CSV table of N, CA and C in Angstrom, one decimal:
chain,number,residue,atom,x,y,z
A,129,UNK,N,0.8,-1.2,0.0
A,129,UNK,CA,0.0,0.1,0.0
A,129,UNK,C,0.8,1.3,-0.1
A,130,UNK,N,0.6,2.1,-0.9
A,130,UNK,CA,1.4,3.3,-1.0
A,130,UNK,C,1.1,4.3,0.0
A,131,UNK,N,2.1,5.0,0.6
A,131,UNK,CA,1.9,5.8,1.6
A,131,UNK,C,2.1,7.3,1.2
A,132,UNK,N,1.2,8.2,1.5
A,132,UNK,CA,1.3,9.6,1.2
A,132,UNK,C,1.2,10.3,2.4
A,133,UNK,N,2.1,11.2,2.7
A,133,UNK,CA,2.0,11.8,4.1
A,133,UNK,C,2.1,13.4,4.0
A,134,UNK,N,1.0,14.0,4.3
A,134,UNK,CA,1.0,15.5,4.2
A,134,UNK,C,1.7,16.1,5.5
A,135,UNK,N,2.1,17.3,5.3
A,135,UNK,CA,2.6,18.2,6.4
A,135,UNK,C,2.6,19.5,6.0
A,136,UNK,N,2.6,20.5,7.1
A,136,UNK,CA,2.8,22.0,6.8
A,136,UNK,C,1.6,22.8,6.9
A,137,UNK,N,0.4,22.2,7.3
A,137,UNK,CA,-0.8,22.9,7.4
A,137,UNK,C,-0.8,23.7,8.7
A,138,UNK,N,-1.3,24.9,8.6
A,138,UNK,CA,-1.3,25.7,10.1
A,138,UNK,C,-2.2,26.8,9.8
A,139,UNK,N,-2.3,27.6,10.8
A,139,UNK,CA,-3.2,28.9,10.7
A,139,UNK,C,-2.4,30.0,10.3
A,140,UNK,N,-3.1,30.8,9.3
A,140,UNK,CA,-2.3,32.0,8.8
A,140,UNK,C,-3.4,33.1,8.6
A,141,UNK,N,-3.0,34.4,8.5
A,141,UNK,CA,-3.9,35.5,8.3
A,141,UNK,C,-4.1,35.6,6.8
A,142,UNK,N,-5.2,36.3,6.5
A,142,UNK,CA,-5.5,36.5,5.1
A,142,UNK,C,-4.5,37.4,4.6
A,143,UNK,N,-4.1,36.9,3.2
A,143,UNK,CA,-3.1,37.6,2.4
A,143,UNK,C,-1.7,36.9,2.7
A,144,UNK,N,-1.5,36.0,3.7
A,144,UNK,CA,-0.4,35.3,3.8
A,144,UNK,C,-0.1,34.2,2.9
A,145,UNK,N,1.1,33.6,3.1
A,145,UNK,CA,1.5,32.3,2.2
A,145,UNK,C,1.7,31.1,3.2
A,146,UNK,N,1.7,30.1,2.5
A,146,UNK,CA,1.9,28.8,3.1
A,146,UNK,C,2.3,27.8,2.1
A,147,UNK,N,3.3,26.8,2.5
A,147,UNK,CA,3.6,25.7,1.7
A,147,UNK,C,3.2,24.3,2.2
A,148,UNK,N,2.4,23.6,1.7
A,148,UNK,CA,2.1,22.3,2.2
A,148,UNK,C,2.8,21.2,1.4
A,149,UNK,N,3.2,20.1,2.2
A,149,UNK,CA,4.0,19.1,1.6
A,149,UNK,C,3.4,17.7,1.6
A,150,UNK,N,3.8,16.9,0.6
A,150,UNK,CA,3.4,15.5,0.7
A,150,UNK,C,4.4,14.5,0.3
A,151,UNK,N,4.9,13.8,1.2
A,151,UNK,CA,6.1,12.9,0.9
A,151,UNK,C,5.5,11.5,0.4
A,152,UNK,N,6.4,11.0,-0.6
A,152,UNK,CA,5.8,9.7,-1.1
A,152,UNK,C,7.1,8.9,-1.6
A,153,UNK,N,6.9,7.7,-1.9
A,153,UNK,CA,8.1,6.9,-2.2
A,153,UNK,C,8.3,7.1,-3.8
A,154,UNK,N,9.4,7.1,-4.4
A,154,UNK,CA,9.6,7.3,-5.8
A,154,UNK,C,8.7,6.4,-6.7
A,155,UNK,N,8.3,5.2,-6.2
A,155,UNK,CA,7.4,4.4,-7.1
A,155,UNK,C,6.1,5.0,-7.2
A,156,UNK,N,5.7,6.0,-6.5
A,156,UNK,CA,4.4,6.6,-6.6
A,156,UNK,C,4.5,7.7,-7.8
A,157,UNK,N,5.5,8.4,-7.9
A,157,UNK,CA,5.4,9.4,-9.0
A,157,UNK,C,6.1,8.7,-10.2
A,158,UNK,N,6.6,7.6,-10.1
A,158,UNK,CA,7.1,6.8,-11.2
A,158,UNK,C,6.1,6.0,-11.9
A,159,UNK,N,5.1,5.7,-11.1
A,159,UNK,CA,4.1,4.8,-11.6
A,159,UNK,C,2.8,5.4,-11.9
A,160,UNK,N,2.5,6.6,-11.3
A,160,UNK,CA,1.2,7.2,-11.6
A,160,UNK,C,1.4,8.5,-12.3
A,161,UNK,N,0.7,8.8,-13.4
A,161,UNK,CA,0.9,9.8,-14.2
A,161,UNK,C,0.3,11.1,-13.5
A,162,UNK,N,-0.7,11.0,-12.6
A,162,UNK,CA,-1.5,12.1,-12.0
A,162,UNK,C,-1.2,12.2,-10.7
A,163,UNK,N,-0.8,13.3,-10.0
A,163,UNK,CA,-0.8,13.5,-8.6
A,163,UNK,C,-1.1,15.0,-8.2
A,164,UNK,N,-1.6,15.1,-7.2
A,164,UNK,CA,-2.0,16.6,-6.8
A,164,UNK,C,-2.7,16.7,-5.5
A,165,UNK,N,-3.5,17.8,-5.5
A,165,UNK,CA,-4.1,18.1,-4.1
A,165,UNK,C,-5.5,18.3,-4.4
A,166,UNK,N,-6.3,17.9,-3.4
A,166,UNK,CA,-7.6,18.4,-3.3
A,166,UNK,C,-7.9,19.0,-1.9
A,167,UNK,N,-9.1,19.6,-1.6
A,167,UNK,CA,-9.3,20.2,-0.4
A,167,UNK,C,-10.8,20.0,-0.1
A,168,UNK,N,-11.1,20.1,1.1
A,168,UNK,CA,-12.5,19.9,1.6
A,168,UNK,C,-12.8,20.7,2.9
A,169,UNK,N,-13.7,21.5,2.9
A,169,UNK,CA,-14.0,22.3,4.0
A,169,UNK,C,-15.4,21.7,4.6
A,170,UNK,N,-15.7,21.8,5.8
A,170,UNK,CA,-16.8,21.3,6.4
A,170,UNK,C,-18.0,21.8,5.9
A,171,UNK,N,-18.8,20.9,5.4
A,171,UNK,CA,-20.2,21.2,4.8
A,171,UNK,C,-20.1,21.7,3.3
A,172,UNK,N,-18.8,21.4,2.7
A,172,UNK,CA,-18.7,21.7,1.3
A,172,UNK,C,-18.2,20.5,0.5
A,173,UNK,N,-18.5,20.5,-0.8
A,173,UNK,CA,-18.0,19.4,-1.5
A,173,UNK,C,-16.5,19.5,-1.8
A,174,UNK,N,-15.9,18.3,-2.0
A,174,UNK,CA,-14.5,18.2,-2.2
A,174,UNK,C,-14.1,19.0,-3.6
A,175,UNK,N,-13.0,19.7,-3.5
A,175,UNK,CA,-12.6,20.4,-4.8
A,175,UNK,C,-11.2,20.0,-5.1
A,176,UNK,N,-10.9,19.7,-6.4
A,176,UNK,CA,-9.6,19.4,-6.9
A,176,UNK,C,-8.9,20.9,-6.9
A,177,UNK,N,-7.8,21.0,-6.4
A,177,UNK,CA,-7.2,22.3,-6.4
A,177,UNK,C,-6.0,22.3,-7.4
A,178,UNK,N,-5.2,21.4,-7.4
A,178,UNK,CA,-3.9,21.5,-8.3
A,178,UNK,C,-3.6,20.1,-8.7
A,179,UNK,N,-3.3,19.8,-10.0
A,179,UNK,CA,-3.1,18.6,-10.6
A,179,UNK,C,-1.7,18.6,-11.4
A,180,UNK,N,-0.8,17.7,-11.1
A,180,UNK,CA,0.5,17.6,-11.8
A,180,UNK,C,0.3,16.4,-12.8
A,181,UNK,N,0.6,16.7,-14.0
A,181,UNK,CA,0.4,15.6,-15.1
A,181,UNK,C,1.8,15.5,-15.7
A,182,UNK,N,2.3,14.3,-15.6
A,182,UNK,CA,3.6,14.1,-16.2
A,182,UNK,C,3.7,14.4,-17.6
A,183,UNK,N,2.7,14.4,-18.4
A,183,UNK,CA,2.6,14.6,-19.8
A,183,UNK,C,2.3,16.1,-20.2
A,184,UNK,N,1.8,16.8,-19.3
A,184,UNK,CA,1.4,18.2,-19.8
A,184,UNK,C,1.6,19.1,-18.6
A,185,UNK,N,1.2,20.4,-18.9
A,185,UNK,CA,1.2,21.4,-17.9
A,185,UNK,C,0.4,21.2,-16.6
A,186,UNK,N,0.6,21.7,-15.5
A,186,UNK,CA,-0.3,21.5,-14.4
A,186,UNK,C,-1.6,22.2,-14.6
A,187,UNK,N,-2.7,21.7,-14.0
A,187,UNK,CA,-4.0,22.2,-13.9
A,187,UNK,C,-4.3,22.7,-12.6
A,188,UNK,N,-5.0,23.9,-12.5
A,188,UNK,CA,-5.5,24.5,-11.2
A,188,UNK,C,-6.9,24.7,-11.3
A,189,UNK,N,-7.5,24.7,-10.2
A,189,UNK,CA,-9.0,25.0,-10.1
A,189,UNK,C,-9.1,26.6,-10.3
A,190,UNK,N,-10.1,27.1,-10.7
A,190,UNK,CA,-10.2,28.5,-11.2
A,190,UNK,C,-10.1,29.4,-9.9
A,191,UNK,N,-10.5,28.9,-8.9
A,191,UNK,CA,-10.5,29.6,-7.5
A,191,UNK,C,-9.1,29.9,-7.0
A,192,UNK,N,-8.1,29.1,-7.5
A,192,UNK,CA,-6.7,29.3,-6.9
A,192,UNK,C,-5.7,29.6,-8.0
A,193,UNK,N,-6.0,29.5,-9.3
A,193,UNK,CA,-5.1,29.8,-10.3
A,193,UNK,C,-4.5,31.3,-10.2
A,194,UNK,N,-3.3,31.3,-10.4
A,194,UNK,CA,-2.5,32.6,-10.1
A,194,UNK,C,-2.1,32.7,-8.6
A,195,UNK,N,-2.6,31.9,-7.8
A,195,UNK,CA,-2.1,32.1,-6.3
A,195,UNK,C,-1.5,30.7,-5.9
A,196,UNK,N,-1.8,29.7,-6.5
A,196,UNK,CA,-1.2,28.3,-6.0
A,196,UNK,C,-0.3,27.8,-7.1
A,197,UNK,N,0.7,27.1,-6.5
A,197,UNK,CA,1.8,26.4,-7.5
A,197,UNK,C,2.0,25.0,-6.9
A,198,UNK,N,2.0,24.0,-7.9
A,198,UNK,CA,2.2,22.7,-7.4
A,198,UNK,C,3.6,22.2,-8.2
A,199,UNK,N,4.5,21.6,-7.4
A,199,UNK,CA,5.7,21.2,-7.8
A,199,UNK,C,6.0,19.9,-7.2
A,200,UNK,N,6.8,19.1,-8.0
A,200,UNK,CA,7.4,17.8,-7.6
A,200,UNK,C,8.8,17.9,-7.4
A,201,UNK,N,9.3,17.6,-6.2
A,201,UNK,CA,10.8,17.6,-5.9
A,201,UNK,C,11.2,16.2,-5.9
A,202,UNK,N,11.8,15.5,-6.9
A,202,UNK,CA,12.0,14.1,-6.9
A,202,UNK,C,13.3,13.8,-5.9
A,203,UNK,N,14.1,14.7,-5.8
A,203,UNK,CA,15.3,14.6,-4.9
A,203,UNK,C,14.9,14.4,-3.4
A,204,UNK,N,13.7,15.1,-3.1
A,204,UNK,CA,13.1,15.0,-1.7
A,204,UNK,C,12.0,14.1,-1.5
A,205,UNK,N,11.5,13.5,-2.8
A,205,UNK,CA,10.3,12.5,-2.8
A,205,UNK,C,9.1,13.3,-2.3
A,206,UNK,N,9.0,14.6,-2.7
A,206,UNK,CA,8.0,15.3,-2.2
A,206,UNK,C,7.2,16.2,-3.2
A,207,UNK,N,5.9,16.2,-2.9
A,207,UNK,CA,5.0,17.0,-3.7
A,207,UNK,C,4.6,18.3,-2.9
A,208,UNK,N,4.8,19.5,-3.4
A,208,UNK,CA,4.5,20.6,-2.6
A,208,UNK,C,3.4,21.4,-3.4
A,209,UNK,N,2.7,22.2,-2.5
A,209,UNK,CA,1.6,23.0,-2.9
A,209,UNK,C,2.1,24.5,-2.3
A,210,UNK,N,2.5,25.3,-3.0
A,210,UNK,CA,2.7,26.7,-2.6
A,210,UNK,C,1.5,27.5,-2.7
A,211,UNK,N,1.1,28.1,-1.6
A,211,UNK,CA,-0.1,28.9,-1.6
A,211,UNK,C,0.2,30.3,-1.2
A,212,UNK,N,-0.2,31.3,-2.1
A,212,UNK,CA,0.0,32.7,-1.8
A,212,UNK,C,-1.3,33.4,-1.7
A,213,UNK,N,-1.3,34.7,-1.1
A,213,UNK,CA,-2.5,35.4,-1.0
A,213,UNK,C,-3.6,34.7,-0.5
A,214,UNK,N,-3.5,33.9,0.6
A,214,UNK,CA,-4.6,32.9,1.1
A,214,UNK,C,-5.7,33.9,1.6
A,215,UNK,N,-6.8,33.4,1.4
A,215,UNK,CA,-8.1,33.9,1.8
A,215,UNK,C,-8.9,33.0,2.7
A,216,UNK,N,-9.8,33.6,3.5
A,216,UNK,CA,-10.5,32.8,4.4
A,216,UNK,C,-11.3,31.6,3.8
A,217,UNK,N,-11.7,31.8,2.6
A,217,UNK,CA,-12.5,30.7,1.7
A,217,UNK,C,-11.4,29.7,1.4
A,218,UNK,N,-10.1,29.7,1.5
A,218,UNK,CA,-9.1,28.8,1.4
A,218,UNK,C,-9.1,27.8,2.5
A,219,UNK,N,-9.8,28.2,3.6
A,219,UNK,CA,-9.7,27.2,4.7
A,219,UNK,C,-10.2,25.8,4.5
A,220,UNK,N,-9.6,24.9,4.7
A,220,UNK,CA,-9.8,23.4,4.4
A,220,UNK,C,-8.9,22.5,4.8
A,221,UNK,N,-9.3,21.2,4.7
A,221,UNK,CA,-8.2,20.1,4.9
A,221,UNK,C,-7.7,19.8,3.4
A,222,UNK,N,-6.4,19.9,3.4
A,222,UNK,CA,-5.7,19.7,1.9
A,222,UNK,C,-5.0,18.3,2.0
A,223,UNK,N,-5.5,17.5,0.9
A,223,UNK,CA,-5.0,16.1,0.8
A,223,UNK,C,-4.4,15.8,-0.5
A,224,UNK,N,-3.3,15.1,-0.4
A,224,UNK,CA,-2.5,14.7,-1.6
A,224,UNK,C,-3.0,13.5,-2.2
A,225,UNK,N,-2.9,13.2,-3.4
A,225,UNK,CA,-3.4,12.0,-4.1
A,225,UNK,C,-2.5,11.6,-5.3
A,226,UNK,N,-2.6,10.3,-5.7
A,226,UNK,CA,-1.9,9.9,-6.8
A,226,UNK,C,-2.7,8.9,-7.4
A,227,UNK,N,-2.7,8.9,-8.8
A,227,UNK,CA,-3.5,7.8,-9.5
A,227,UNK,C,-3.1,7.9,-10.9
A,228,UNK,N,-3.4,6.7,-11.6
A,228,UNK,CA,-3.2,6.7,-13.1
A,228,UNK,C,-4.2,7.5,-13.9
A,229,UNK,N,-5.3,7.9,-13.2
A,229,UNK,CA,-6.3,8.7,-13.9
A,229,UNK,C,-6.6,9.9,-13.1
A,230,UNK,N,-7.1,10.9,-13.9
A,230,UNK,CA,-7.4,12.2,-13.2
A,230,UNK,C,-8.8,12.3,-12.8
A,231,UNK,N,-9.5,11.3,-12.8
A,231,UNK,CA,-11.0,11.3,-12.7
A,231,UNK,C,-11.3,11.9,-11.1
A,232,UNK,N,-10.4,11.5,-10.2
A,232,UNK,CA,-10.6,11.9,-8.8
A,232,UNK,C,-10.6,13.5,-8.7
A,233,UNK,N,-9.7,14.1,-9.6
A,233,UNK,CA,-9.6,15.6,-9.7
A,233,UNK,C,-10.9,16.3,-10.0
A,234,UNK,N,-11.5,15.7,-11.1
A,234,UNK,CA,-12.6,16.3,-11.7
A,234,UNK,C,-14.0,16.0,-11.0
A,235,UNK,N,-14.0,14.8,-10.4
A,235,UNK,CA,-15.3,14.4,-9.8
A,235,UNK,C,-15.1,14.1,-8.3
A,236,UNK,N,-15.8,15.0,-7.4
A,236,UNK,CA,-15.7,14.8,-6.0
A,236,UNK,C,-15.9,13.5,-5.3
A,237,UNK,N,-16.8,12.7,-6.1
A,237,UNK,CA,-17.2,11.4,-5.6
A,237,UNK,C,-16.1,10.3,-5.8
A,238,UNK,N,-15.1,10.5,-6.8
A,238,UNK,CA,-14.3,9.6,-7.2
A,238,UNK,C,-13.0,9.5,-6.2
A,239,UNK,N,-12.7,8.2,-5.8
A,239,UNK,CA,-11.6,8.1,-4.7
A,239,UNK,C,-10.3,7.8,-5.6
A,240,UNK,N,-9.3,8.5,-5.3
A,240,UNK,CA,-8.0,8.2,-5.9
A,240,UNK,C,-7.5,7.0,-5.3
A,241,UNK,N,-6.6,6.2,-6.1
A,241,UNK,CA,-6.0,4.9,-5.7
A,241,UNK,C,-5.2,5.2,-4.4
A,242,UNK,N,-4.4,6.2,-4.4
A,242,UNK,CA,-3.5,6.6,-3.2
A,242,UNK,C,-3.9,7.9,-2.7
A,243,UNK,N,-4.0,8.1,-1.5
A,243,UNK,CA,-4.5,9.3,-0.8
A,243,UNK,C,-4.0,9.5,0.7
A,244,UNK,N,-3.5,10.6,1.0
A,244,UNK,CA,-3.1,10.8,2.4
A,244,UNK,C,-4.1,11.2,3.4
A,245,UNK,N,-3.8,11.4,4.5
A,245,UNK,CA,-4.7,11.7,5.7
A,245,UNK,C,-5.1,13.3,5.7
A,246,UNK,N,-4.4,14.1,5.0
A,246,UNK,CA,-4.8,15.5,5.0
A,246,UNK,C,-4.0,16.4,6.0
A,247,UNK,N,-3.9,17.6,5.7
A,247,UNK,CA,-3.4,18.6,6.6
A,247,UNK,C,-4.2,19.8,6.6
A,248,UNK,N,-4.6,20.4,7.8
A,248,UNK,CA,-5.5,21.5,7.8
A,248,UNK,C,-4.9,22.8,7.7
A,249,UNK,N,-5.5,23.6,7.0
A,249,UNK,CA,-5.1,25.0,6.6
A,249,UNK,C,-6.3,25.9,7.1
A,250,UNK,N,-5.9,26.8,7.9
A,250,UNK,CA,-6.9,27.7,8.4
A,250,UNK,C,-6.4,29.2,8.1
A,251,UNK,N,-7.4,29.9,7.5
A,251,UNK,CA,-7.1,31.4,7.1
A,251,UNK,C,-8.0,32.2,7.8
A,252,UNK,N,-7.4,33.1,8.6
A,252,UNK,CA,-8.3,34.1,9.3
A,252,UNK,C,-8.4,35.4,8.7
A,253,UNK,N,-9.4,36.1,8.8
A,253,UNK,CA,-9.5,37.4,8.2
A,253,UNK,C,-8.9,38.5,9.1
């Protein structure tokens, strides 16, 4: 069973920046074309935030495009999500995922093959 472990979530003020991390074994990013982040806030539907596709450019949700950046550091076996100009509506549990399909990113009900436990990001106004 592949293990994905997130870290870096914390409380920040509106307008601040934060980077969350997801460590994984090299087999994860070597075997799965799609990896990325989704988030879910209490009472809200899960939202795909950023998707890294080994075959093309990253994909971002319209709500975060221009503010969030996804990147994979193979030397550190870590997937990063850099978040700038955070707003209260960005408050959620951020979870990393990896799969051979991108279905989980587009459809909130689809479960990725490998998924972490999540890390909490709270943005106060």
